[in-house]
Amino acid sequence: MDILTLLPFIVLIGAMFLMTRSAKKKQAAAAQMRSDMQPGTGVRTIGGMYATVKEVHDDTVLLEVAPGVHAIYAKNSIGAVLDDAEYNRIVHGDDEELDADGTVVPDDASSLTGESGADKVDVAKIDLGKDETADDAGTEDAAAKDVKDAKGDGKADGEPEAK
């Protein structure tokens, strides 16, 4: 046999070897991460739920999903083991960088306008209720339209517009 006929097969076998090797490395890293879990560690499941590890068994993990609420999960369902800072940032909203900066974000935009309480101008409020004169005008417009439609000048529903 000629080497040129075997070359495509050799290339395919080499590509398959490289793909399976990287997949095995990822699986080994995930297994190592799951074996490093300890009680008190924050985790994220493959479904996206954040919880705290309470107990670790051979194939299962007892997670506290809410204060006083425990659930048993398979170890394979743990997607990531989080460090304490990241877990507290995501679950509790604690951000150490903002605490160090002292930056405070206001709850409303009133502090961003630069006006103090004494400088504020009273704005006239707009009445959004119905106006009697507008109702009368609207009734007259509707009556005029009905007369126009009765004469045949208006188009009825479903008729194409004249061009």
mmCIF file of N, CA, C and O in Angstrom, residues 63-160:
data_model
loop_
_atom_site.group_PDB
_atom_site.id
_atom_site.type_symbol
_atom_site.label_atom_id
_atom_site.label_comp_id
_atom_site.label_asym_id
_atom_site.label_seq_id
_atom_site.Cartn_x
_atom_site.Cartn_y
_atom_site.Cartn_z
ATOM 1 N N LEU A 63 -26.671 19.963 50.224
ATOM 2 C CA LEU A 63 -26.545 21.403 50.017
ATOM 3 C C LEU A 63 -27.610 22.142 50.807
ATOM 4 O O LEU A 63 -28.751 21.690 50.895
ATOM 5 N N GLU A 64 -27.237 23.302 51.350
ATOM 6 C CA GLU A 64 -28.209 24.196 51.980
ATOM 7 C C GLU A 64 -28.553 25.248 50.938
ATOM 8 O O GLU A 64 -27.757 26.141 50.628
ATOM 9 N N VAL A 65 -29.757 25.126 50.365
ATOM 10 C CA VAL A 65 -30.163 26.014 49.283
ATOM 11 C C VAL A 65 -30.776 27.302 49.799
ATOM 12 O O VAL A 65 -30.814 28.305 49.081
ATOM 13 N N ALA A 66 -31.258 27.303 51.017
ATOM 14 C CA ALA A 66 -31.788 28.481 51.691
ATOM 15 C C ALA A 66 -31.594 28.226 53.184
ATOM 16 O O ALA A 66 -31.367 27.084 53.588
ATOM 17 N N PRO A 67 -31.675 29.242 54.017
ATOM 18 C CA PRO A 67 -31.493 29.011 55.457
ATOM 19 C C PRO A 67 -32.483 27.975 55.976
ATOM 20 O O PRO A 67 -33.695 28.151 55.895
ATOM 21 N N GLY A 68 -31.949 26.844 56.438
ATOM 22 C CA GLY A 68 -32.778 25.781 56.984
ATOM 23 C C GLY A 68 -33.341 24.826 55.957
ATOM 24 O O GLY A 68 -34.050 23.885 56.308
ATOM 25 N N VAL A 69 -33.052 25.020 54.676
ATOM 26 C CA VAL A 69 -33.571 24.152 53.614
ATOM 27 C C VAL A 69 -32.397 23.371 53.028
ATOM 28 O O VAL A 69 -31.472 23.949 52.472
ATOM 29 N N HIS A 70 -32.444 22.034 53.177
ATOM 30 C CA HIS A 70 -31.364 21.176 52.707
ATOM 31 C C HIS A 70 -31.867 20.273 51.594
ATOM 32 O O HIS A 70 -33.023 19.845 51.606
ATOM 33 N N ALA A 71 -30.992 19.995 50.635
ATOM 34 C CA ALA A 71 -31.326 19.101 49.522
ATOM 35 C C ALA A 71 -30.111 18.244 49.194
ATOM 36 O O ALA A 71 -28.968 18.696 49.319
ATOM 37 N N ILE A 72 -30.366 17.016 48.764
ATOM 38 C CA ILE A 72 -29.289 16.105 48.388
ATOM 39 C C ILE A 72 -29.140 16.138 46.871
ATOM 40 O O ILE A 72 -30.114 15.980 46.134
ATOM 41 N N TYR A 73 -27.907 16.362 46.416
ATOM 42 C CA TYR A 73 -27.594 16.425 44.990
ATOM 43 C C TYR A 73 -26.500 15.423 44.675
ATOM 44 O O TYR A 73 -25.666 15.093 45.521
ATOM 45 N N ALA A 74 -26.459 14.962 43.437
ATOM 46 C CA ALA A 74 -25.358 14.129 42.969
ATOM 47 C C ALA A 74 -24.121 15.014 42.805
ATOM 48 O O ALA A 74 -24.240 16.200 42.465
ATOM 49 N N LYS A 75 -22.954 14.458 43.047
ATOM 50 C CA LYS A 75 -21.731 15.249 42.901
ATOM 51 C C LYS A 75 -21.562 15.752 41.468
ATOM 52 O O LYS A 75 -21.030 16.835 41.243
ATOM 53 N N ASN A 76 -22.038 14.976 40.499
ATOM 54 C CA ASN A 76 -21.919 15.381 39.099
ATOM 55 C C ASN A 76 -22.759 16.607 38.763
ATOM 56 O O ASN A 76 -22.556 17.227 37.723
ATOM 57 N N SER A 77 -23.719 16.961 39.619
ATOM 58 C CA SER A 77 -24.565 18.123 39.343
ATOM 59 C C SER A 77 -23.937 19.430 39.812
ATOM 60 O O SER A 77 -24.495 20.491 39.594
ATOM 61 N N ILE A 78 -22.751 19.367 40.433
ATOM 62 C CA ILE A 78 -22.066 20.583 40.859
ATOM 63 C C ILE A 78 -21.289 21.116 39.661
ATOM 64 O O ILE A 78 -20.402 20.463 39.125
ATOM 65 N N GLY A 79 -21.639 22.318 39.239
ATOM 66 C CA GLY A 79 -20.998 22.916 38.071
ATOM 67 C C GLY A 79 -19.733 23.668 38.406
ATOM 68 O O GLY A 79 -18.790 23.684 37.618
ATOM 69 N N ALA A 80 -19.679 24.314 39.575
ATOM 70 C CA ALA A 80 -18.495 25.087 39.956
ATOM 71 C C ALA A 80 -18.434 25.215 41.463
ATOM 72 O O ALA A 80 -19.465 25.361 42.131
ATOM 73 N N VAL A 81 -17.220 25.160 41.975
ATOM 74 C CA VAL A 81 -16.971 25.440 43.385
ATOM 75 C C VAL A 81 -16.438 26.862 43.445
ATOM 76 O O VAL A 81 -15.444 27.192 42.787
ATOM 77 N N LEU A 82 -17.116 27.725 44.190
ATOM 78 C CA LEU A 82 -16.785 29.149 44.214
ATOM 79 C C LEU A 82 -15.975 29.487 45.456
ATOM 80 O O LEU A 82 -16.187 28.912 46.521
ATOM 81 N N ASP A 83 -15.081 30.470 45.318
ATOM 82 C CA ASP A 83 -14.382 30.942 46.510
ATOM 83 C C ASP A 83 -15.334 31.832 47.307
ATOM 84 O O ASP A 83 -16.373 32.282 46.808
ATOM 85 N N ASP A 84 -14.990 32.100 48.555
ATOM 86 C CA ASP A 84 -15.904 32.811 49.458
ATOM 87 C C ASP A 84 -16.263 34.203 48.955
ATOM 88 O O ASP A 84 -17.418 34.625 49.038
ATOM 89 N N ALA A 85 -15.300 34.935 48.430
ATOM 90 C CA ALA A 85 -15.562 36.307 47.971
ATOM 91 C C ALA A 85 -16.556 36.311 46.810
ATOM 92 O O ALA A 85 -17.492 37.117 46.777
ATOM 93 N N GLU A 86 -16.371 35.402 45.856
ATOM 94 C CA GLU A 86 -17.274 35.357 44.704
ATOM 95 C C GLU A 86 -18.671 34.906 45.120
ATOM 96 O O GLU A 86 -19.677 35.452 44.663
ATOM 97 N N TYR A 87 -18.746 33.908 45.998
ATOM 98 C CA TYR A 87 -20.046 33.425 46.465
ATOM 99 C C TYR A 87 -20.805 34.540 47.195
ATOM 100 O O TYR A 87 -21.984 34.767 46.942
ATOM 101 N N ASN A 88 -20.138 35.275 48.089
ATOM 102 C CA ASN A 88 -20.792 36.370 48.816
ATOM 103 C C ASN A 88 -21.184 37.499 47.884
ATOM 104 O O ASN A 88 -22.217 38.137 48.082
ATOM 105 N N ARG A 89 -20.387 37.770 46.853
ATOM 106 C CA ARG A 89 -20.729 38.822 45.892
ATOM 107 C C ARG A 89 -21.991 38.453 45.122
ATOM 108 O O ARG A 89 -22.887 39.277 44.927
ATOM 109 N N ILE A 90 -22.094 37.195 44.702
ATOM 110 C CA ILE A 90 -23.241 36.776 43.892
ATOM 111 C C ILE A 90 -24.497 36.603 44.739
ATOM 112 O O ILE A 90 -25.560 37.118 44.404
ATOM 113 N N VAL A 91 -24.390 35.887 45.849
ATOM 114 C CA VAL A 91 -25.567 35.521 46.635
ATOM 115 C C VAL A 91 -26.032 36.665 47.538
ATOM 116 O O VAL A 91 -27.217 36.978 47.595
ATOM 117 N N HIS A 92 -25.103 37.294 48.230
ATOM 118 C CA HIS A 92 -25.474 38.315 49.211
ATOM 119 C C HIS A 92 -25.314 39.737 48.692
ATOM 120 O O HIS A 92 -25.699 40.683 49.362
ATOM 121 N N GLY A 93 -24.724 39.905 47.525
ATOM 122 C CA GLY A 93 -24.533 41.241 46.971
ATOM 123 C C GLY A 93 -23.390 41.987 47.633
ATOM 124 O O GLY A 93 -23.272 43.195 47.471
ATOM 125 N N ASP A 94 -22.539 41.296 48.378
ATOM 126 C CA ASP A 94 -21.396 41.941 49.022
ATOM 127 C C ASP A 94 -20.325 42.186 47.968
ATOM 128 O O ASP A 94 -19.947 41.292 47.226
ATOM 129 N N ASP A 95 -19.830 43.429 47.935
ATOM 130 C CA ASP A 95 -18.762 43.758 47.009
ATOM 131 C C ASP A 95 -17.673 44.476 47.777
ATOM 132 O O ASP A 95 -17.848 45.623 48.198
ATOM 133 N N GLU A 96 -16.544 43.808 47.968
ATOM 134 C CA GLU A 96 -15.466 44.376 48.759
ATOM 135 C C GLU A 96 -14.876 45.613 48.112
ATOM 136 O O GLU A 96 -14.431 46.524 48.783
ATOM 137 N N GLU A 97 -14.864 45.686 46.769
ATOM 138 C CA GLU A 97 -14.306 46.842 46.092
ATOM 139 C C GLU A 97 -15.110 48.093 46.395
ATOM 140 O O GLU A 97 -14.566 49.160 46.614
ATOM 141 N N LEU A 98 -16.449 47.984 46.401
ATOM 142 C CA LEU A 98 -17.274 49.146 46.706
ATOM 143 C C LEU A 98 -17.127 49.557 48.166
ATOM 144 O O LEU A 98 -17.143 50.736 48.485
ATOM 145 N N ASP A 99 -16.967 48.579 49.058
ATOM 146 C CA ASP A 99 -16.793 48.910 50.466
ATOM 147 C C ASP A 99 -15.486 49.652 50.682
ATOM 148 O O ASP A 99 -15.407 50.579 51.476
ATOM 149 N N ALA A 100 -14.442 49.274 49.965
ATOM 150 C CA ALA A 100 -13.145 49.933 50.105
ATOM 151 C C ALA A 100 -13.189 51.333 49.509
ATOM 152 O O ALA A 100 -12.578 52.261 50.023
ATOM 153 N N ASP A 101 -13.917 51.501 48.400
ATOM 154 C CA ASP A 101 -14.013 52.792 47.731
ATOM 155 C C ASP A 101 -14.871 53.768 48.517
ATOM 156 O O ASP A 101 -14.620 54.960 48.514
ATOM 157 N N GLY A 102 -15.904 53.272 49.121
ATOM 158 C CA GLY A 102 -16.858 54.145 49.791
ATOM 159 C C GLY A 102 -17.862 54.743 48.822
ATOM 160 O O GLY A 102 -18.560 55.689 49.147
ATOM 161 N N THR A 103 -17.927 54.242 47.605
ATOM 162 C CA THR A 103 -18.850 54.740 46.605
ATOM 163 C C THR A 103 -20.260 54.312 46.963
ATOM 164 O O THR A 103 -20.508 53.149 47.224
ATOM 165 N N VAL A 104 -21.175 55.272 46.952
ATOM 166 C CA VAL A 104 -22.557 54.982 47.285
ATOM 167 C C VAL A 104 -23.412 55.346 46.084
ATOM 168 O O VAL A 104 -23.305 56.441 45.538
ATOM 169 N N VAL A 105 -24.237 54.429 45.661
ATOM 170 C CA VAL A 105 -25.145 54.675 44.560
ATOM 171 C C VAL A 105 -26.503 55.050 45.145
ATOM 172 O O VAL A 105 -27.044 54.325 45.971
ATOM 173 N N PRO A 106 -27.076 56.207 44.734
ATOM 174 C CA PRO A 106 -28.353 56.627 45.301
ATOM 175 C C PRO A 106 -29.490 55.735 44.832
ATOM 176 O O PRO A 106 -29.434 55.145 43.752
ATOM 177 N N ASP A 107 -30.547 55.645 45.648
ATOM 178 C CA ASP A 107 -31.714 54.850 45.302
ATOM 179 C C ASP A 107 -32.593 55.532 44.269
ATOM 180 O O ASP A 107 -33.315 54.895 43.531
ATOM 181 N N ASP A 108 -32.561 56.854 44.233
ATOM 182 C CA ASP A 108 -33.375 57.581 43.261
ATOM 183 C C ASP A 108 -32.512 58.643 42.589
ATOM 184 O O ASP A 108 -31.390 58.906 42.978
ATOM 185 N N ALA A 109 -33.048 59.280 41.568
ATOM 186 C CA ALA A 109 -32.274 60.243 40.796
ATOM 187 C C ALA A 109 -32.389 61.660 41.335
ATOM 188 O O ALA A 109 -31.802 62.576 40.777
ATOM 189 N N SER A 110 -33.119 61.877 42.429
ATOM 190 C CA SER A 110 -33.302 63.239 42.928
ATOM 191 C C SER A 110 -31.996 63.865 43.393
ATOM 192 O O SER A 110 -31.811 65.072 43.296
ATOM 193 N N SER A 111 -31.066 63.047 43.870
ATOM 194 C CA SER A 111 -29.797 63.600 44.328
ATOM 195 C C SER A 111 -28.878 63.941 43.163
ATOM 196 O O SER A 111 -27.883 64.632 43.338
ATOM 197 N N LEU A 112 -29.192 63.489 41.963
ATOM 198 C CA LEU A 112 -28.350 63.750 40.803
ATOM 199 C C LEU A 112 -28.699 65.052 40.100
ATOM 200 O O LEU A 112 -27.938 65.508 39.254
ATOM 201 N N THR A 113 -29.834 65.666 40.416
ATOM 202 C CA THR A 113 -30.253 66.880 39.734
ATOM 203 C C THR A 113 -29.556 68.113 40.264
ATOM 204 O O THR A 113 -29.515 69.138 39.605
ATOM 205 N N GLY A 114 -29.017 68.077 41.449
ATOM 206 C CA GLY A 114 -28.285 69.203 42.001
ATOM 207 C C GLY A 114 -29.167 70.212 42.693
ATOM 208 O O GLY A 114 -28.691 71.243 43.149
ATOM 209 N N GLU A 115 -30.457 69.980 42.743
ATOM 210 C CA GLU A 115 -31.363 70.909 43.409
ATOM 211 C C GLU A 115 -31.572 70.465 44.845
ATOM 212 O O GLU A 115 -31.802 69.303 45.115
ATOM 213 N N SER A 116 -31.487 71.397 45.774
ATOM 214 C CA SER A 116 -31.777 71.060 47.159
ATOM 215 C C SER A 116 -33.272 71.227 47.401
ATOM 216 O O SER A 116 -34.000 71.706 46.540
ATOM 217 N N GLY A 117 -33.720 70.876 48.580
ATOM 218 C CA GLY A 117 -35.147 70.953 48.900
ATOM 219 C C GLY A 117 -35.692 72.373 48.819
ATOM 220 O O GLY A 117 -36.822 72.611 48.429
ATOM 221 N N ALA A 118 -34.875 73.388 49.179
ATOM 222 C CA ALA A 118 -35.345 74.772 49.155
ATOM 223 C C ALA A 118 -35.376 75.325 47.743
ATOM 224 O O ALA A 118 -36.130 76.242 47.444
ATOM 225 N N ASP A 119 -34.540 74.791 46.839
ATOM 226 C CA ASP A 119 -34.460 75.328 45.483
ATOM 227 C C ASP A 119 -35.506 74.740 44.553
ATOM 228 O O ASP A 119 -35.663 75.223 43.438
ATOM 229 N N LYS A 120 -36.203 73.721 44.956
ATOM 230 C CA LYS A 120 -37.160 73.059 44.071
ATOM 231 C C LYS A 120 -38.329 73.982 43.770
ATOM 232 O O LYS A 120 -38.840 74.669 44.638
ATOM 233 N N VAL A 121 -38.732 73.997 42.517
ATOM 234 C CA VAL A 121 -39.834 74.834 42.062
ATOM 235 C C VAL A 121 -41.076 73.971 41.984
ATOM 236 O O VAL A 121 -41.030 72.847 41.506
ATOM 237 N N ASP A 122 -42.196 74.508 42.451
ATOM 238 C CA ASP A 122 -43.450 73.774 42.343
ATOM 239 C C ASP A 122 -43.884 73.731 40.892
ATOM 240 O O ASP A 122 -43.991 74.762 40.223
ATOM 241 N N VAL A 123 -44.137 72.560 40.395
ATOM 242 C CA VAL A 123 -44.555 72.366 39.023
ATOM 243 C C VAL A 123 -46.061 72.199 39.020
ATOM 244 O O VAL A 123 -46.617 71.475 39.833
ATOM 245 N N ALA A 124 -46.718 72.902 38.093
ATOM 246 C CA ALA A 124 -48.167 72.794 37.993
ATOM 247 C C ALA A 124 -48.519 71.378 37.571
ATOM 248 O O ALA A 124 -47.948 70.845 36.634
ATOM 249 N N LYS A 125 -49.476 70.800 38.274
ATOM 250 C CA LYS A 125 -49.866 69.436 37.966
ATOM 251 C C LYS A 125 -50.873 69.434 36.827
ATOM 252 O O LYS A 125 -51.725 70.301 36.727
ATOM 253 N N ILE A 126 -50.759 68.438 35.983
ATOM 254 C CA ILE A 126 -51.640 68.311 34.836
ATOM 255 C C ILE A 126 -52.792 67.400 35.216
ATOM 256 O O ILE A 126 -52.592 66.313 35.742
ATOM 257 N N ASP A 127 -54.019 67.854 34.918
ATOM 258 C CA ASP A 127 -55.199 67.054 35.205
ATOM 259 C C ASP A 127 -55.424 66.119 34.019
ATOM 260 O O ASP A 127 -55.632 66.559 32.896
ATOM 261 N N LEU A 128 -55.369 64.836 34.277
ATOM 262 C CA LEU A 128 -55.542 63.853 33.222
ATOM 263 C C LEU A 128 -56.974 63.340 33.126
ATOM 264 O O LEU A 128 -57.244 62.391 32.401
ATOM 265 N N GLY A 129 -57.877 63.974 33.837
ATOM 266 C CA GLY A 129 -59.279 63.574 33.788
ATOM 267 C C GLY A 129 -59.937 64.032 32.500
ATOM 268 O O GLY A 129 -59.383 64.803 31.718
ATOM 269 N N LYS A 130 -61.163 63.582 32.250
ATOM 270 C CA LYS A 130 -61.878 63.947 31.030
ATOM 271 C C LYS A 130 -62.361 65.387 31.125
ATOM 272 O O LYS A 130 -62.776 65.864 32.174
ATOM 273 N N ASP A 131 -62.313 66.050 30.007
ATOM 274 C CA ASP A 131 -62.765 67.426 29.911
ATOM 275 C C ASP A 131 -64.132 67.415 29.221
ATOM 276 O O ASP A 131 -64.304 66.779 28.177
ATOM 277 N N GLU A 132 -65.112 68.110 29.778
ATOM 278 C CA GLU A 132 -66.468 68.114 29.228
ATOM 279 C C GLU A 132 -66.507 68.719 27.835
ATOM 280 O O GLU A 132 -67.222 68.251 26.961
ATOM 281 N N THR A 133 -65.739 69.784 27.569
ATOM 282 C CA THR A 133 -65.767 70.413 26.249
ATOM 283 C C THR A 133 -65.152 69.491 25.201
ATOM 284 O O THR A 133 -65.591 69.456 24.066
ATOM 285 N N ALA A 134 -64.131 68.726 25.587
ATOM 286 C CA ALA A 134 -63.513 67.795 24.641
ATOM 287 C C ALA A 134 -64.481 66.663 24.316
ATOM 288 O O ALA A 134 -64.520 66.181 23.198
ATOM 289 N N ASP A 135 -65.310 66.243 25.301
ATOM 290 C CA ASP A 135 -66.276 65.191 25.038
ATOM 291 C C ASP A 135 -67.325 65.660 24.041
ATOM 292 O O ASP A 135 -67.729 64.918 23.155
ATOM 293 N N ASP A 136 -67.768 66.914 24.190
ATOM 294 C CA ASP A 136 -68.765 67.443 23.264
ATOM 295 C C ASP A 136 -68.192 67.534 21.856
ATOM 296 O O ASP A 136 -68.852 67.205 20.880
ATOM 297 N N ALA A 137 -66.956 67.990 21.718
ATOM 298 C CA ALA A 137 -66.321 68.099 20.407
ATOM 299 C C ALA A 137 -66.135 66.714 19.795
ATOM 300 O O ALA A 137 -66.302 66.525 18.598
ATOM 301 N N GLY A 138 -65.769 65.734 20.617
ATOM 302 C CA GLY A 138 -65.584 64.372 20.132
ATOM 303 C C GLY A 138 -66.895 63.785 19.639
ATOM 304 O O GLY A 138 -66.934 63.061 18.659
ATOM 305 N N THR A 139 -68.009 64.117 20.299
ATOM 306 C CA THR A 139 -69.320 63.633 19.888
ATOM 307 C C THR A 139 -69.710 64.243 18.555
ATOM 308 O O THR A 139 -70.251 63.568 17.682
ATOM 309 N N GLU A 140 -69.404 65.542 18.376
ATOM 310 C CA GLU A 140 -69.721 66.207 17.110
ATOM 311 C C GLU A 140 -68.900 65.616 15.969
ATOM 312 O O GLU A 140 -69.402 65.422 14.867
ATOM 313 N N ASP A 141 -67.611 65.315 16.225
ATOM 314 C CA ASP A 141 -66.769 64.720 15.194
ATOM 315 C C ASP A 141 -67.292 63.343 14.799
ATOM 316 O O ASP A 141 -67.304 62.985 13.631
ATOM 317 N N ALA A 142 -67.726 62.553 15.759
ATOM 318 C CA ALA A 142 -68.246 61.226 15.480
ATOM 319 C C ALA A 142 -69.539 61.317 14.664
ATOM 320 O O ALA A 142 -69.759 60.539 13.745
ATOM 321 N N ALA A 143 -70.409 62.304 14.983
ATOM 322 C CA ALA A 143 -71.651 62.477 14.235
ATOM 323 C C ALA A 143 -71.358 62.896 12.804
ATOM 324 O O ALA A 143 -71.989 62.420 11.856
ATOM 325 N N ALA A 144 -70.354 63.773 12.603
ATOM 326 C CA ALA A 144 -69.996 64.211 11.259
ATOM 327 C C ALA A 144 -69.442 63.038 10.453
ATOM 328 O O ALA A 144 -69.706 62.923 9.253
ATOM 329 N N LYS A 145 -68.694 62.170 11.072
ATOM 330 C CA LYS A 145 -68.145 61.016 10.381
ATOM 331 C C LYS A 145 -69.251 60.052 9.969
ATOM 332 O O LYS A 145 -69.223 59.488 8.890
ATOM 333 N N ASP A 146 -70.244 59.854 10.851
ATOM 334 C CA ASP A 146 -71.357 58.979 10.513
ATOM 335 C C ASP A 146 -72.120 59.506 9.314
ATOM 336 O O ASP A 146 -72.532 58.736 8.444
ATOM 337 N N VAL A 147 -72.314 60.819 9.246
ATOM 338 C CA VAL A 147 -73.018 61.416 8.114
ATOM 339 C C VAL A 147 -72.204 61.214 6.844
ATOM 340 O O VAL A 147 -72.729 60.873 5.792
ATOM 341 N N LYS A 148 -70.889 61.405 6.944
ATOM 342 C CA LYS A 148 -70.013 61.237 5.789
ATOM 343 C C LYS A 148 -70.051 59.797 5.297
ATOM 344 O O LYS A 148 -70.093 59.533 4.099
ATOM 345 N N ASP A 149 -70.020 58.825 6.216
ATOM 346 C CA ASP A 149 -70.080 57.418 5.832
ATOM 347 C C ASP A 149 -71.422 57.073 5.200
ATOM 348 O O ASP A 149 -71.489 56.262 4.284
ATOM 349 N N ALA A 150 -72.502 57.686 5.692
ATOM 350 C CA ALA A 150 -73.831 57.406 5.147
ATOM 351 C C ALA A 150 -73.932 57.900 3.712
ATOM 352 O O ALA A 150 -74.613 57.306 2.882
ATOM 353 N N LYS A 151 -73.239 59.006 3.383
ATOM 354 C CA LYS A 151 -73.269 59.535 2.019
ATOM 355 C C LYS A 151 -72.433 58.692 1.071
ATOM 356 O O LYS A 151 -72.548 58.808 -0.130
ATOM 357 N N GLY A 152 -71.542 57.868 1.634
ATOM 358 C CA GLY A 152 -70.713 57.027 0.770
ATOM 359 C C GLY A 152 -69.360 57.639 0.505
ATOM 360 O O GLY A 152 -68.592 57.114 -0.277
ATOM 361 N N ASP A 153 -69.071 58.799 1.102
ATOM 362 C CA ASP A 153 -67.778 59.435 0.879
ATOM 363 C C ASP A 153 -66.657 58.691 1.599
ATOM 364 O O ASP A 153 -65.527 58.670 1.125
ATOM 365 N N GLY A 154 -66.961 58.084 2.733
ATOM 366 C CA GLY A 154 -65.945 57.370 3.517
ATOM 367 C C GLY A 154 -65.844 55.934 3.040
ATOM 368 O O GLY A 154 -66.735 55.405 2.389
ATOM 369 N N LYS A 155 -64.760 55.312 3.350
ATOM 370 C CA LYS A 155 -64.595 53.916 2.942
ATOM 371 C C LYS A 155 -65.047 53.012 4.065
ATOM 372 O O LYS A 155 -64.847 53.307 5.224
ATOM 373 N N ALA A 156 -65.641 51.915 3.715
ATOM 374 C CA ALA A 156 -66.096 50.946 4.716
ATOM 375 C C ALA A 156 -64.953 49.978 4.999
ATOM 376 O O ALA A 156 -63.992 49.873 4.254
ATOM 377 N N ASP A 157 -65.088 49.263 6.103
ATOM 378 C CA ASP A 157 -64.072 48.296 6.487
ATOM 379 C C ASP A 157 -63.944 47.227 5.406
ATOM 380 O O ASP A 157 -64.932 46.728 4.888
ATOM 381 N N GLY A 158 -62.706 46.867 5.100
ATOM 382 C CA GLY A 158 -62.454 45.806 4.150
ATOM 383 C C GLY A 158 -62.355 46.268 2.720
ATOM 384 O O GLY A 158 -61.942 45.524 1.845
ATOM 385 N N GLU A 159 -62.721 47.518 2.415
ATOM 386 C CA GLU A 159 -62.620 48.014 1.041
ATOM 387 C C GLU A 159 -61.234 48.623 0.819
ATOM 388 O O GLU A 159 -60.713 49.289 1.701
ATOM 389 N N PRO A 160 -60.643 48.382 -0.331
ATOM 390 C CA PRO A 160 -59.337 48.979 -0.610
ATOM 391 C C PRO A 160 -59.471 50.476 -0.842
ATOM 392 O O PRO A 160 -60.522 50.978 -1.242
#
